[in-house]
Structure formats: C-alpha cells, structure tokens
C-alpha cells in the first residue's frame, strides 16, 4: 500500500466535489492500485492552509509543503493566468506532479510548463480546463495516437450559448441575466463570457495542447456577442439559422490561427442542437477525419471527475513506470 | 529493436488499408517504440496463405503459425460470429494477442473470448467493431475509468440512415438501392441492414463490452425499417420529426436490455442532424452523465485506423509490462 500526498490550492465547489468523489472511490482505488490518498494541505486565500498554518499562502505550500501531487484549483485570472502559473511552476520545478482545472496556465504558459514538467520527469494534467471532465485532451492523447490534429471547432462557452437562446425567445436582457445568475449560468460580471474572453482562453488552451501552438489568448481573433441584437437573431431565424458563439482553430502555411466569433449555424447542423450549458467540440485529424464530442448539461460532478481522472492517470502512469512522453 | 510478427486473416479493403497505414507509419513506430512489424501470414479464403502455402486455411494459420498478434479481418457472419470466433479462440488459447474488426465474435461470444484472453495473459482488442476507428471502447476504457455505463443509445447503421434520408426526398426505392450500391452504402443483399440485424449485433457488442451483458443479438428487441413507408416519413415530418433507426441499451432491475427500432426524432434533436454514413453514440455514465460522440462520413481509412490503434495499444501495454486488467 502506497500513500500519495495531495496538496490542494483553492477550496471552492469543484474542490469540495473532487474531495467527496475521492472519498467515495477510496475503496475502489485501494483495491485497484493499492494506493491511498492523504491531503496534507488545503489552502484558501482567506484562511491559509486549512490543515496547517493559517498564515501559509498557496505559493508557500506549492514551494515548501511535502506533497506528491499539487491540485491547482485557485480562481482564474483570464488575462494573466496568475497566480496559478506560479504555483504550478513552483511544483514542477521541485519535480512534483500537477493537476489543474484552471485554464489560465494552459492558455498563457502551456509550452513553458509542459517543458518544465518533461525536464523534471513529472506529470502535468489539465483535462478539466476545457469541457469539464469530458475527455478532450485524454481522448486525443490516449485514443488518437499518431493522428495529427489539423482543425478544432466548437461551442465552448455556456453563458453565451444560454443568453443567445433566451434572446431567441425574446426575453428581455435584464431578465435573462437575472435568471442566468440565479441558475449559476451567468457570472456576477458577465463581460468575460459575453465579450468572448473565456471562449478565447479555451480556444488557446486547445491550440496549445492539441496543435502545439504556443499562443496566448490575445492572439485569437476575438469577437463576443455584445453587439448581437434581438433583430440579428430574428434575421438569422428567417434564414433558417441560429446564432452561436463558435470557437475555431486551424493551420495555414504551417502557422496556427484561432478565432472566436458569433456565426450563423443552420438549424439542421448539429451545433444548432447544442443548447443550454451543453458544449461541443469537433476535432479534425489526418487519419480519423472529423470526430465530435458533446457534453450534455454538466454540473459540478463533471468538473470533479475531470480532476479525479487526471489523478487516476498519474497513478497508472507511475505504476507502469512511464515518465512523461 | 523488437520485431512483432503479425498474422492477418482476410485481405479485403480494410485489411489492405490497414497494411498501407502500417507501412506509412513504420518510421514513427520504430522511433517511438523501437518496434518493427513483420507479416508472417496473410490468408484469404480463395488463395490460402499469400505468404505461405496456398492450402493453409485461416484456422490452420491461427492454430499453428508463428505470430505474436492475430489480426482477424475475415467476413462477418452476423448470425453465428463464425468462423471468426474459432480463429480468435485458437489464437487466445495459444496465448497470442488478437485484434479483430469483426463484430460477430463480440456480439456472439465476447464473455468467453474475453475470459480466455485474461486467463492466458493476452490482449484482445476490437475498437473497429462499432463506429470504425472512432474511439468507443478505448474512450470508455482509457478515459472514463471508474465510470459505470448505465445507458447507451445511438445511430449505428449507415445503410438504413441513408435509405431513410433518401426516402424523405421521395426518391423511389429502386433508385435509392441502386445509387446506394454504387456508392458502397448498400450491400448486395441489403436485408441484414434493413431488418436491423447489423444494428442489433452492434448494440449487443456495446452491451457486452460496456455493460457486462453477456448477451447475443437474438436477445435484442429488433425492428428494422422494412415496414416504414413514404407516408410514415411524411407523417413524421408533419410532426417536426425524422424517422431514424435507433439502438438503445439500458439496465433495469440489474438486467441489461437492448432494443433496435425506428423512432421519431424531433428535428432539433442532435440525432436528427446525423446524416448519411455518419454515426452517433451516446454513453451515459454515473459520474459523467451523457457524452455523445459523432463520427462524420468515415471511409476505409477510419477502419484501418481502428485496427492500427489497437495494435499501438498492445505495443504500449506490453512495453508497460501490463497484463490484461
């Protein structure tokens, strides 16, 4: 029996759900891999290390605590990826494995962090950063080996998907926003979603990981839905279309490009059927053509599962004696 | 450098495409895993072993040839799974790894063959049997660990999907069949598709592998599209629906059930957008809810890739020193 020590940075809903899931599956994990998990630190910004000193910061823990895997779940800064990048960097520099659900580091510093992980022989996983626990990065990594990703596209921001749908029902914007907030689909400040920043960060993450792009979100051509009017949506309907905020990435003359923009989607196209908080991603590869994956109405359990699945992967890879490929 | 000896049973289009793909990727495989592949036998029914004796049968080769992996690509008998089952059984009994693209054995004898593989410490993979190379079994096995599949549904037979679509355009049946045959969407005898036998075999394969069902196709409630009239399709359209041949599997009081039947699908449902030879599968699990995967207009390359991906998986598992879990 092996005990794996976990340090968790951030203790919001996803972190709590992950911790519950890990407890729920403790027996299965013990039976399957002969491992147990022990949280040595759980750090929040306001309370310090809940299992240690109240003066310890997340960076202190990443830099000095005695753990095997850092679980990085601090809040996102979509413009810088910080402070998550520093936490991850500190852990990888020490040769510690890292799991994050924070898209900031993948959108802003993936290449650097991934290289650092490889140099130090540790694992760096981030399945949850796009489409929650839906296996996007693992699907490509584990099941599409030797396939070269040539294109990605998808609907990856549920807030705008929800707002556009409600607009199509002619519901006034203030009602949409109020109801969206009460359902948890709309943030206190919806501008990061509405103006396409969240979608651009996810697109960058996809391009960095799947297409080896080494980009930052400001290099994505970004247009949000803030200028879409009720009239635009009616006009689209007249032409048999819905308006959706679509993310795209492609390769042209050896360079990778990304774009986020509202698009007319014909109502008989599968993207038109992706509604509410569901999301969709199409991955085009040289050997397998277009594969599309749809996640329907995820909740916090799917986020927890994404982190959990990364954890299981690290255990398996270590058992198999792999180092990071 | 390690040489892996392959014996291939059947040499139709998929087998040829697989062989080409393997040649195309030979350098990559050598660089990545330090392996080379060598075909020791390629057997067809009419010509015997193209690399050996013209009197050798597929079963002779499975039973006696010196190979590491048997690639089972003989034609399907949807009612019995034979002779593929016997070929696979012979290989597994000898402790040889097996890859098959033939859904017969998975629909008729999965439990027995899977048990035999485990007892003899060898690998038995069959990704291509449902939705070609789209990662269905590998998705579930590799990326949804600890998720319990509670339900599956999908559109898995492209012949009926094509016929129903053409009927909706009011094209006469003889023209549909003729055009379908020339495009390769319709078999010489379309009855196995039209009457739902192919869909039932695929459903059984899914239930056997993903839901531990130990069923045979005759236990699936099966209704084909042979009784669907042009009038039925018009009536569905009046109600805002398309008719699709839908496969379903679910668990009820601890028992697994499967059904294949034409269903009304609302035109704003994503299944209504899956057209032509595309297929769709939704896997519902306890931890990840509904995940849907769509394969768009596959051709023979996708089939070849499915076999190739199983081969790569065996190489990786052997390198990692795993035995079959």
XYZ file of C-alpha atoms in Angstrom:
650
model
C 0.000 0.000 0.000
C 1.320 3.377 -1.092
C 0.130 6.725 0.281
C 0.025 9.625 -2.155
C 0.143 13.047 -0.546
C -2.026 15.737 -2.068
C -1.781 19.498 -1.662
C -4.860 21.319 -2.897
C -4.838 25.028 -3.689
C -8.320 26.547 -3.633
C -11.341 25.098 -1.925
C -14.388 26.151 -3.901
C -17.252 23.975 -5.111
C -15.179 21.978 -7.592
C -12.502 21.261 -4.988
C -15.120 20.122 -2.489
C -16.831 17.924 -5.066
C -13.473 16.423 -6.046
C -12.651 15.676 -2.426
C -16.027 13.944 -1.953
C -15.575 11.908 -5.114
C -12.121 10.821 -3.997
C -13.551 9.697 -0.656
C -16.396 7.883 -2.389
C -13.959 5.993 -4.615
C -11.317 5.373 -1.929
C -12.082 1.649 -1.639
C -12.073 1.136 -5.402
C -8.746 2.933 -5.714
C -7.250 0.919 -2.867
C -8.432 -2.344 -4.442
C -7.312 -1.438 -7.949
C -3.974 0.283 -7.399
C -3.084 -0.332 -3.747
C -2.959 3.405 -3.097
C -4.411 5.700 -0.510
C -4.628 9.463 -0.721
C -3.861 11.896 2.029
C -4.493 15.632 1.875
C -1.529 17.334 3.501
C -2.644 20.877 2.636
C -5.839 22.565 1.525
C -5.210 26.265 1.043
C -7.691 29.090 0.617
C -6.845 32.740 0.138
C -8.728 33.925 3.219
C -7.964 31.116 5.668
C -4.491 29.886 4.739
C -3.779 26.165 4.975
C -6.890 24.593 6.494
C -4.791 21.582 7.518
C -1.721 23.599 8.569
C -0.872 27.192 9.335
C -3.362 29.971 8.696
C -0.500 32.182 7.518
C 0.622 29.817 4.744
C -0.209 31.040 1.257
C -0.868 28.870 -1.786
C 2.606 29.717 -3.080
C 4.191 28.795 0.277
C 2.533 25.399 0.091
C 3.472 24.830 -3.555
C 7.077 25.756 -2.763
C 7.645 24.032 0.543
C 4.966 21.514 1.565
C 5.657 17.788 1.492
C 3.296 16.511 -1.223
C 3.383 14.235 -4.265
C 0.721 15.910 -6.385
C -0.348 19.550 -6.434
C -4.040 20.056 -7.235
C -4.283 23.637 -8.558
C -7.873 24.876 -8.238
C -7.414 28.571 -7.419
C -9.624 31.150 -9.152
C -8.898 32.041 -12.757
C -7.315 35.264 -13.921
C -8.142 35.062 -17.572
C -5.771 37.880 -18.610
C -2.599 36.624 -16.945
C -3.123 33.034 -15.786
C -1.687 34.102 -12.426
C -1.184 33.222 -9.631
C -1.879 29.658 -10.839
C 1.114 29.707 -13.202
C 3.497 30.499 -10.323
C 2.005 27.739 -8.171
C 2.381 25.194 -10.952
C 5.878 26.372 -11.795
C 6.933 26.029 -8.177
C 5.636 22.456 -8.002
C 7.089 21.308 -11.318
C 10.468 22.853 -10.506
C 10.510 20.631 -7.430
C 9.671 17.587 -9.571
C 6.134 17.341 -8.193
C 3.196 16.240 -10.331
C 0.500 18.825 -11.034
C -3.193 18.654 -11.896
C -5.064 21.848 -12.674
C -8.632 22.733 -13.595
C -7.579 26.319 -14.254
C -7.475 27.207 -17.938
C -5.309 30.294 -17.342
C -1.985 28.455 -17.183
C -2.836 26.356 -20.259
C -3.832 29.449 -22.231
C -0.922 31.634 -21.094
C 2.061 29.415 -20.341
C 1.428 25.885 -21.567
C 4.628 25.366 -23.514
C 6.820 26.571 -20.663
C 5.018 24.494 -18.038
C 4.843 21.403 -20.218
C 8.562 21.637 -20.970
C 9.313 22.110 -17.275
C 7.261 19.006 -16.451
C 9.143 16.946 -19.024
C 12.539 18.221 -17.880
C 11.737 17.302 -14.307
C 10.170 13.931 -15.115
C 6.759 14.733 -13.684
C 3.178 14.662 -14.886
C 1.165 17.760 -15.689
C -2.534 17.166 -16.449
C -5.390 19.598 -17.093
C -8.345 17.648 -18.542
C -10.909 19.833 -16.755
C -9.778 23.110 -18.343
C -11.951 22.626 -21.444
C -15.426 20.998 -21.298
C -15.064 19.936 -17.653
C -14.461 16.227 -17.293
C -15.334 15.367 -20.890
C -12.257 13.576 -22.193
C -10.817 16.031 -24.721
C -7.099 16.040 -24.034
C -7.131 12.434 -22.871
C -9.198 11.374 -25.871
C -6.608 12.855 -28.188
C -3.636 11.692 -26.141
C -4.825 8.172 -25.366
C -7.118 7.150 -28.202
C -5.960 9.111 -31.271
C -2.294 8.258 -31.195
C -0.359 9.186 -34.332
C -3.288 11.306 -35.526
C -2.316 14.887 -36.323
C -4.921 17.470 -35.329
C -5.497 19.779 -38.269
C -8.530 21.716 -37.047
C -10.709 22.228 -33.991
C -14.077 23.909 -33.653
C -16.751 24.040 -31.026
C -19.191 25.813 -28.766
C -17.314 26.065 -25.502
C -18.887 28.947 -23.581
C -22.193 28.066 -21.988
C -23.045 31.566 -20.733
C -23.246 32.997 -24.234
C -24.985 29.880 -25.502
C -27.633 30.353 -22.826
C -28.004 34.114 -23.426
C -28.385 33.711 -27.209
C -31.020 31.037 -26.714
C -33.030 33.136 -24.315
C -32.741 36.134 -26.654
C -34.259 33.973 -29.395
C -37.316 33.581 -27.122
C -37.500 37.393 -26.984
C -36.900 37.518 -23.236
C -35.602 40.958 -22.135
C -31.860 41.067 -21.386
C -32.216 42.044 -17.712
C -34.474 39.022 -17.128
C -32.053 36.729 -18.960
C -29.164 37.934 -16.833
C -31.098 37.731 -13.564
C -32.397 34.234 -14.261
C -28.964 33.160 -15.533
C -27.346 34.375 -12.336
C -29.862 32.559 -10.155
C -29.252 29.329 -12.152
C -25.489 29.800 -11.937
C -25.076 30.106 -15.744
C -24.093 33.779 -15.614
C -21.295 35.282 -13.507
C -21.669 38.406 -11.359
C -19.739 40.223 -14.112
C -20.800 38.534 -17.363
C -18.452 40.561 -19.564
C -15.633 37.974 -19.700
C -18.082 35.496 -21.189
C -20.131 37.908 -23.287
C -17.090 39.518 -24.884
C -15.568 36.155 -25.748
C -12.574 36.192 -23.400
C -13.478 32.841 -21.833
C -14.006 31.232 -25.240
C -10.716 32.694 -26.482
C -8.838 31.282 -23.484
C -10.344 27.827 -24.084
C -9.508 28.028 -27.781
C -5.926 28.950 -26.921
C -5.708 26.031 -24.498
C -6.916 23.645 -27.218
C -4.490 25.025 -29.788
C -1.554 24.950 -27.396
C -2.144 21.350 -26.367
C -3.591 19.747 -29.482
C -1.857 21.741 -32.215
C 1.410 22.656 -30.499
C 0.656 26.351 -30.987
C 2.458 28.188 -28.154
C -0.083 31.027 -28.301
C -1.693 33.375 -25.782
C -5.371 34.401 -25.830
C -4.630 37.891 -27.225
C -3.501 36.195 -30.464
C -7.015 34.812 -31.021
C -9.279 36.846 -33.308
C -11.991 37.553 -30.773
C -15.494 38.883 -31.221
C -18.089 38.411 -28.493
C -21.873 38.550 -28.606
C -22.165 42.039 -27.120
C -23.190 43.523 -30.465
C -25.735 40.822 -31.325
C -29.226 42.298 -31.243
C -32.636 40.659 -30.985
C -33.088 41.727 -34.600
C -29.938 39.858 -35.646
C -31.296 36.689 -34.084
C -34.654 37.136 -35.847
C -32.870 37.715 -39.152
C -30.859 34.545 -38.645
C -34.076 32.629 -37.934
C -35.601 33.898 -41.188
C -32.630 32.334 -42.968
C -33.104 29.044 -41.075
C -30.177 29.693 -38.751
C -29.319 30.219 -35.110
C -26.517 32.464 -33.918
C -23.905 30.670 -31.815
C -20.551 31.800 -30.462
C -18.186 29.447 -32.278
C -14.529 28.761 -31.463
C -12.232 27.700 -34.285
C -8.615 26.835 -34.744
C -6.777 25.802 -37.891
C -3.376 25.565 -39.508
C -2.398 27.650 -42.525
C 1.057 27.665 -44.106
C 2.475 25.960 -41.020
C 1.048 28.537 -38.612
C -1.863 28.014 -36.209
C -4.735 30.503 -36.129
C -7.657 30.815 -33.743
C -10.931 32.692 -33.871
C -13.932 33.222 -31.631
C -16.954 34.839 -33.243
C -20.738 34.637 -33.484
C -21.742 32.574 -36.511
C -24.906 31.695 -38.387
C -25.487 27.967 -37.813
C -28.149 26.278 -39.982
C -30.801 24.713 -37.758
C -30.126 21.272 -39.248
C -26.445 21.463 -38.261
C -25.569 19.565 -35.112
C -24.114 22.686 -33.462
C -27.612 24.208 -33.574
C -28.835 21.397 -31.318
C -26.269 22.067 -28.595
C -28.285 24.083 -26.141
C -28.128 25.491 -22.634
C -24.968 24.585 -20.779
C -24.049 21.714 -23.101
C -20.916 22.079 -25.153
C -19.489 20.556 -28.300
C -16.048 20.127 -29.769
C -15.055 18.801 -33.179
C -11.509 17.581 -33.639
C -10.340 17.015 -37.202
C -7.329 14.776 -37.698
C -5.454 13.464 -40.707
C -6.273 9.812 -40.000
C -9.725 9.934 -38.388
C -11.430 12.872 -40.089
C -13.973 14.737 -38.002
C -14.829 13.431 -34.543
C -17.274 15.403 -32.446
C -17.844 15.108 -28.735
C -20.791 16.612 -26.895
C -21.147 17.022 -23.154
C -24.754 17.450 -22.059
C -25.673 19.792 -19.208
C -22.685 19.145 -16.965
C -22.730 20.066 -13.310
C -20.030 20.238 -10.661
C -19.654 16.438 -10.579
C -18.253 16.502 -14.124
C -15.628 19.037 -13.057
C -14.725 16.875 -10.064
C -14.481 13.833 -12.317
C -12.056 15.633 -14.643
C -9.634 16.217 -11.770
C -10.205 12.687 -10.492
C -9.476 11.169 -13.914
C -6.191 13.088 -14.111
C -5.287 11.727 -10.685
C -6.029 8.151 -11.745
C -3.925 8.680 -14.851
C -0.918 9.761 -12.798
C -1.260 6.690 -10.572
C -1.438 4.409 -13.602
C 1.476 6.023 -15.400
C 3.624 5.818 -12.275
C 2.661 2.176 -11.801
C 3.624 1.483 -15.375
C 6.991 3.131 -14.804
C 6.390 5.616 -17.600
C 7.955 9.009 -17.486
C 6.126 11.775 -19.294
C 6.305 11.072 -23.005
C 14.629 -3.194 -31.762
C 11.868 -5.742 -31.399
C 10.067 -7.397 -34.315
C 6.378 -8.175 -33.843
C 5.044 -10.916 -36.080
C 1.559 -10.405 -37.498
C -0.790 -12.992 -38.985
C -3.689 -11.439 -40.857
C -6.850 -13.388 -41.670
C -8.804 -11.836 -44.520
C -7.434 -9.451 -47.112
C -10.281 -7.194 -48.170
C -10.270 -3.397 -48.446
C -9.924 -2.772 -44.716
C -7.011 -5.197 -44.432
C -5.266 -3.571 -47.378
C -5.819 -0.086 -45.976
C -4.501 -1.219 -42.582
C -1.398 -2.685 -44.187
C -0.748 0.581 -46.043
C -1.240 2.649 -42.911
C 1.162 0.430 -41.009
C 3.759 0.893 -43.728
C 3.187 4.648 -43.782
C 3.713 4.872 -40.022
C 6.590 2.363 -39.854
C 9.226 5.040 -39.166
C 7.133 6.722 -36.468
C 6.530 3.388 -34.764
C 10.204 2.489 -34.915
C 11.194 5.866 -33.453
C 8.555 5.808 -30.735
C 8.575 2.200 -29.556
C 11.606 0.592 -31.165
C 9.416 -1.979 -32.889
C 9.097 -3.281 -36.385
C 6.236 -5.306 -37.780
C 6.508 -8.313 -39.984
C 3.570 -10.048 -41.674
C 4.182 -13.789 -41.445
C 0.809 -14.802 -42.906
C -1.946 -13.125 -44.879
C -4.730 -15.615 -45.501
C -7.671 -15.380 -47.871
C -10.358 -17.985 -48.323
C -9.702 -18.489 -52.021
C -5.908 -18.255 -52.119
C -4.725 -19.647 -48.787
C -1.738 -18.023 -47.129
C -0.425 -15.441 -49.584
C 2.931 -15.525 -47.785
C 2.963 -19.297 -47.224
C 1.123 -22.327 -48.502
C -1.922 -21.981 -50.723
C -3.515 -24.900 -48.867
C -3.335 -23.242 -45.453
C -6.696 -22.092 -44.126
C -7.293 -19.216 -41.747
C -7.827 -21.711 -38.940
C -4.574 -23.542 -39.767
C -2.707 -20.260 -39.503
C -4.438 -19.229 -36.262
C -3.640 -22.634 -34.770
C -0.120 -23.223 -35.960
C 1.654 -20.187 -37.461
C 4.431 -18.415 -35.592
C 2.969 -14.967 -34.869
C 2.625 -12.546 -31.960
C -0.648 -10.884 -32.918
C -3.558 -12.279 -34.912
C -5.399 -9.666 -36.992
C -8.875 -11.146 -37.581
C -10.493 -9.458 -40.593
C -12.471 -12.292 -42.175
C -16.020 -11.642 -43.424
C -18.807 -11.379 -40.878
C -21.454 -13.993 -40.263
C -23.901 -11.944 -38.304
C -25.964 -14.930 -37.123
C -23.158 -17.042 -35.686
C -19.982 -14.951 -35.468
C -18.192 -17.849 -37.168
C -15.604 -18.706 -38.347
C -14.030 -15.648 -36.705
C -14.814 -16.928 -33.193
C -12.882 -20.141 -33.854
C -9.903 -18.228 -35.237
C -9.799 -15.949 -32.208
C -10.272 -18.824 -29.807
C -7.381 -20.708 -31.395
C -5.076 -17.706 -31.037
C -6.047 -16.831 -27.475
C -5.723 -20.448 -26.376
C -2.132 -20.279 -27.574
C -1.590 -17.086 -25.563
C -1.432 -14.930 -28.698
C -2.817 -11.377 -28.806
C -5.816 -10.753 -31.046
C -7.221 -7.711 -32.830
C -10.491 -8.019 -34.691
C -12.645 -5.671 -36.749
C -15.366 -8.325 -36.932
C -18.375 -7.575 -34.744
C -19.613 -11.184 -34.876
C -17.336 -12.506 -32.124
C -18.071 -9.514 -29.877
C -21.809 -9.911 -30.348
C -21.856 -13.718 -30.016
C -19.007 -14.795 -27.752
C -17.472 -11.771 -26.062
C -17.532 -13.024 -22.495
C -15.969 -16.343 -23.384
C -13.241 -14.791 -25.541
C -12.506 -12.019 -23.072
C -12.189 -14.526 -20.245
C -9.924 -16.698 -22.364
C -7.708 -13.680 -23.107
C -7.425 -12.850 -19.421
C -6.709 -16.440 -18.438
C -3.930 -16.630 -20.990
C -2.487 -13.196 -20.239
C -3.007 -11.791 -23.703
C -4.671 -8.765 -25.229
C -7.928 -8.872 -27.142
C -8.970 -5.602 -28.824
C -11.871 -4.793 -31.157
C -12.200 -0.995 -31.419
C -13.254 -1.147 -35.067
C -16.325 -3.326 -34.484
C -18.573 -0.353 -33.678
C -18.228 3.035 -35.454
C -14.991 2.075 -37.236
C -11.959 3.733 -35.700
C -13.935 6.194 -33.571
C -12.693 5.555 -30.064
C -15.708 4.000 -28.359
C -14.307 1.102 -26.380
C -10.990 2.851 -25.831
C -12.749 6.057 -24.802
C -14.623 4.188 -22.130
C -11.688 2.016 -21.120
C -8.991 4.677 -21.117
C -10.718 7.963 -20.359
C -13.810 7.107 -18.296
C -12.204 4.969 -15.622
C -14.400 4.200 -12.633
C -17.453 5.441 -14.527
C -20.260 2.922 -14.692
C -22.132 2.851 -18.004
C -25.854 2.959 -17.284
C -27.215 3.509 -20.776
C -26.159 3.622 -24.420
C -28.009 4.885 -27.453
C -27.079 5.745 -30.984
C -27.494 5.582 -34.727
C -25.056 2.899 -35.756
C -26.254 1.578 -39.110
C -25.439 3.861 -42.006
C -27.337 1.908 -44.680
C -30.697 2.485 -43.022
C -29.762 6.062 -42.172
C -29.028 6.666 -45.845
C -32.196 4.901 -47.065
C -34.481 6.803 -44.675
C -32.938 10.099 -45.742
C -33.383 9.373 -49.409
C -36.975 8.234 -48.779
C -37.620 11.618 -47.164
C -36.661 13.177 -50.514
C -39.317 10.982 -52.149
C -36.810 9.089 -54.276
C -38.188 5.709 -55.408
C -36.809 2.704 -53.502
C -35.190 1.014 -56.506
C -33.250 4.212 -57.264
C -32.188 4.543 -53.636
C -30.898 0.988 -53.594
C -29.124 1.280 -56.938
C -27.436 4.554 -56.039
C -26.601 3.230 -52.563
C -24.944 0.170 -54.051
C -22.883 2.238 -56.452
C -21.742 4.481 -53.574
C -20.959 1.457 -51.407
C -23.566 2.369 -48.767
C -25.825 -0.576 -49.560
C -24.786 -4.238 -49.659
C -25.697 -6.647 -52.460
C -28.296 -8.089 -50.045
C -29.500 -5.111 -48.004
C -31.789 -7.169 -45.758
C -29.305 -7.576 -42.874
C -29.145 -3.807 -42.587
C -32.763 -3.018 -43.423
C -34.162 -5.557 -40.973
C -31.935 -4.287 -38.156
C -29.645 -7.319 -37.781
C -26.485 -5.255 -38.176
C -27.698 -2.651 -35.672
C -28.695 -5.406 -33.239
C -25.244 -7.006 -33.484
C -23.575 -3.647 -32.797
C -25.913 -2.998 -29.879
C -25.066 -6.403 -28.452
C -21.351 -5.710 -28.833
C -21.749 -2.427 -26.949
C -23.773 -4.027 -24.176
C -21.384 -6.946 -23.815
C -18.311 -4.758 -23.549
C -19.580 -1.617 -21.849
C -22.331 -3.052 -19.631
C -21.006 -6.547 -18.965
C -24.148 -8.050 -20.501
C -23.135 -11.464 -21.885
C -25.917 -11.306 -24.481
C -26.369 -12.482 -28.042
C -28.092 -10.483 -30.797
C -31.284 -12.569 -30.667
C -31.902 -11.160 -27.180
C -32.199 -7.637 -28.591
C -35.736 -6.403 -29.304
C -35.280 -5.833 -33.019
C -37.431 -3.964 -35.502
C -35.976 -2.844 -38.816
C -37.145 -0.196 -41.278
C -38.743 -2.627 -43.734
C -42.253 -1.550 -42.740
C -41.545 2.185 -42.841
C -43.448 3.742 -45.720
C -43.005 7.052 -47.521
C -46.250 8.071 -45.820
C -44.783 7.332 -42.362
C -41.866 9.630 -43.123
C -44.211 12.395 -44.327
C -46.325 11.996 -41.178
C -43.213 12.281 -39.035
C -42.222 15.442 -40.902
C -45.651 16.952 -40.220
C -44.933 16.443 -36.529
C -41.483 18.053 -36.873
C -39.655 14.730 -36.736
C -37.413 12.481 -38.775
C -37.508 8.699 -38.555
C -34.178 7.153 -37.574
C -33.213 3.586 -36.696
C -32.121 3.974 -33.094
C -30.142 1.495 -30.979
C -30.634 1.529 -27.233
C -29.372 -0.355 -24.232
C -30.208 0.118 -20.572
C -30.212 -1.585 -17.203
C -33.415 -2.408 -15.332
C -33.547 -4.287 -12.040
C -29.957 -5.433 -12.534
C -30.588 -6.821 -16.007
C -29.416 -5.327 -19.310
C -31.874 -4.792 -22.137
C -31.313 -3.786 -25.743
C -33.572 -2.524 -28.480
C -33.273 -1.542 -32.127
C -36.264 0.243 -33.625
C -37.261 3.130 -35.874
C -38.040 6.200 -33.770
C -39.454 9.668 -34.282
C -36.582 12.103 -33.655
C -37.516 15.807 -33.335
C -35.633 17.810 -35.964
C -33.983 19.941 -33.290
C -32.517 16.837 -31.607
C -28.880 16.194 -32.413
C -29.640 12.684 -33.699
C -31.705 14.301 -36.472
C -28.552 16.030 -37.724
C -26.582 12.792 -38.093
C -26.941 12.106 -41.770
C -25.598 9.874 -44.493
C -22.934 7.483 -43.329
C -22.162 9.392 -40.154
C -22.941 7.711 -36.871
C -23.549 8.786 -33.307
C -23.292 7.121 -29.926
C -24.318 8.462 -26.528
C -22.830 6.833 -23.463
C -24.450 7.657 -20.128
C -22.389 7.033 -17.018
C -22.940 7.610 -13.324
C -20.093 10.112 -12.987
C -20.015 11.899 -16.343
C -23.664 11.986 -17.403
C -24.290 11.899 -21.144
C -21.326 12.027 -23.501
C -22.002 11.819 -27.217
C -19.517 11.031 -29.940
C -20.153 11.546 -33.629
C -18.112 10.182 -36.493
C -18.622 12.089 -39.733
C -18.678 10.291 -43.069
C -15.977 7.731 -42.368
C -14.268 5.842 -45.155
C -11.948 2.841 -45.231
C -9.102 4.836 -43.639
C -11.085 5.101 -40.394
C -11.499 1.331 -40.325
C -7.784 0.879 -40.916
C -7.022 3.362 -38.151
C -9.175 1.416 -35.679
C -7.089 -1.717 -36.224
C -3.897 0.324 -36.150
C -4.861 1.976 -32.845
C -5.494 -1.435 -31.272
C -2.058 -2.529 -32.448
C -0.398 0.532 -30.920
C -2.261 -0.135 -27.686
C -0.898 -3.669 -27.479
C 2.647 -2.408 -28.046
C 2.246 0.199 -25.308
C 0.688 -2.187 -22.820
C 3.423 -4.735 -23.409
C 6.079 -2.048 -23.015
C 4.481 -1.010 -19.755
C 4.567 -4.601 -18.544
C 0.829 -4.654 -18.016
C -1.096 -7.825 -18.329
C -4.722 -7.510 -19.355
C -6.602 -5.849 -16.477
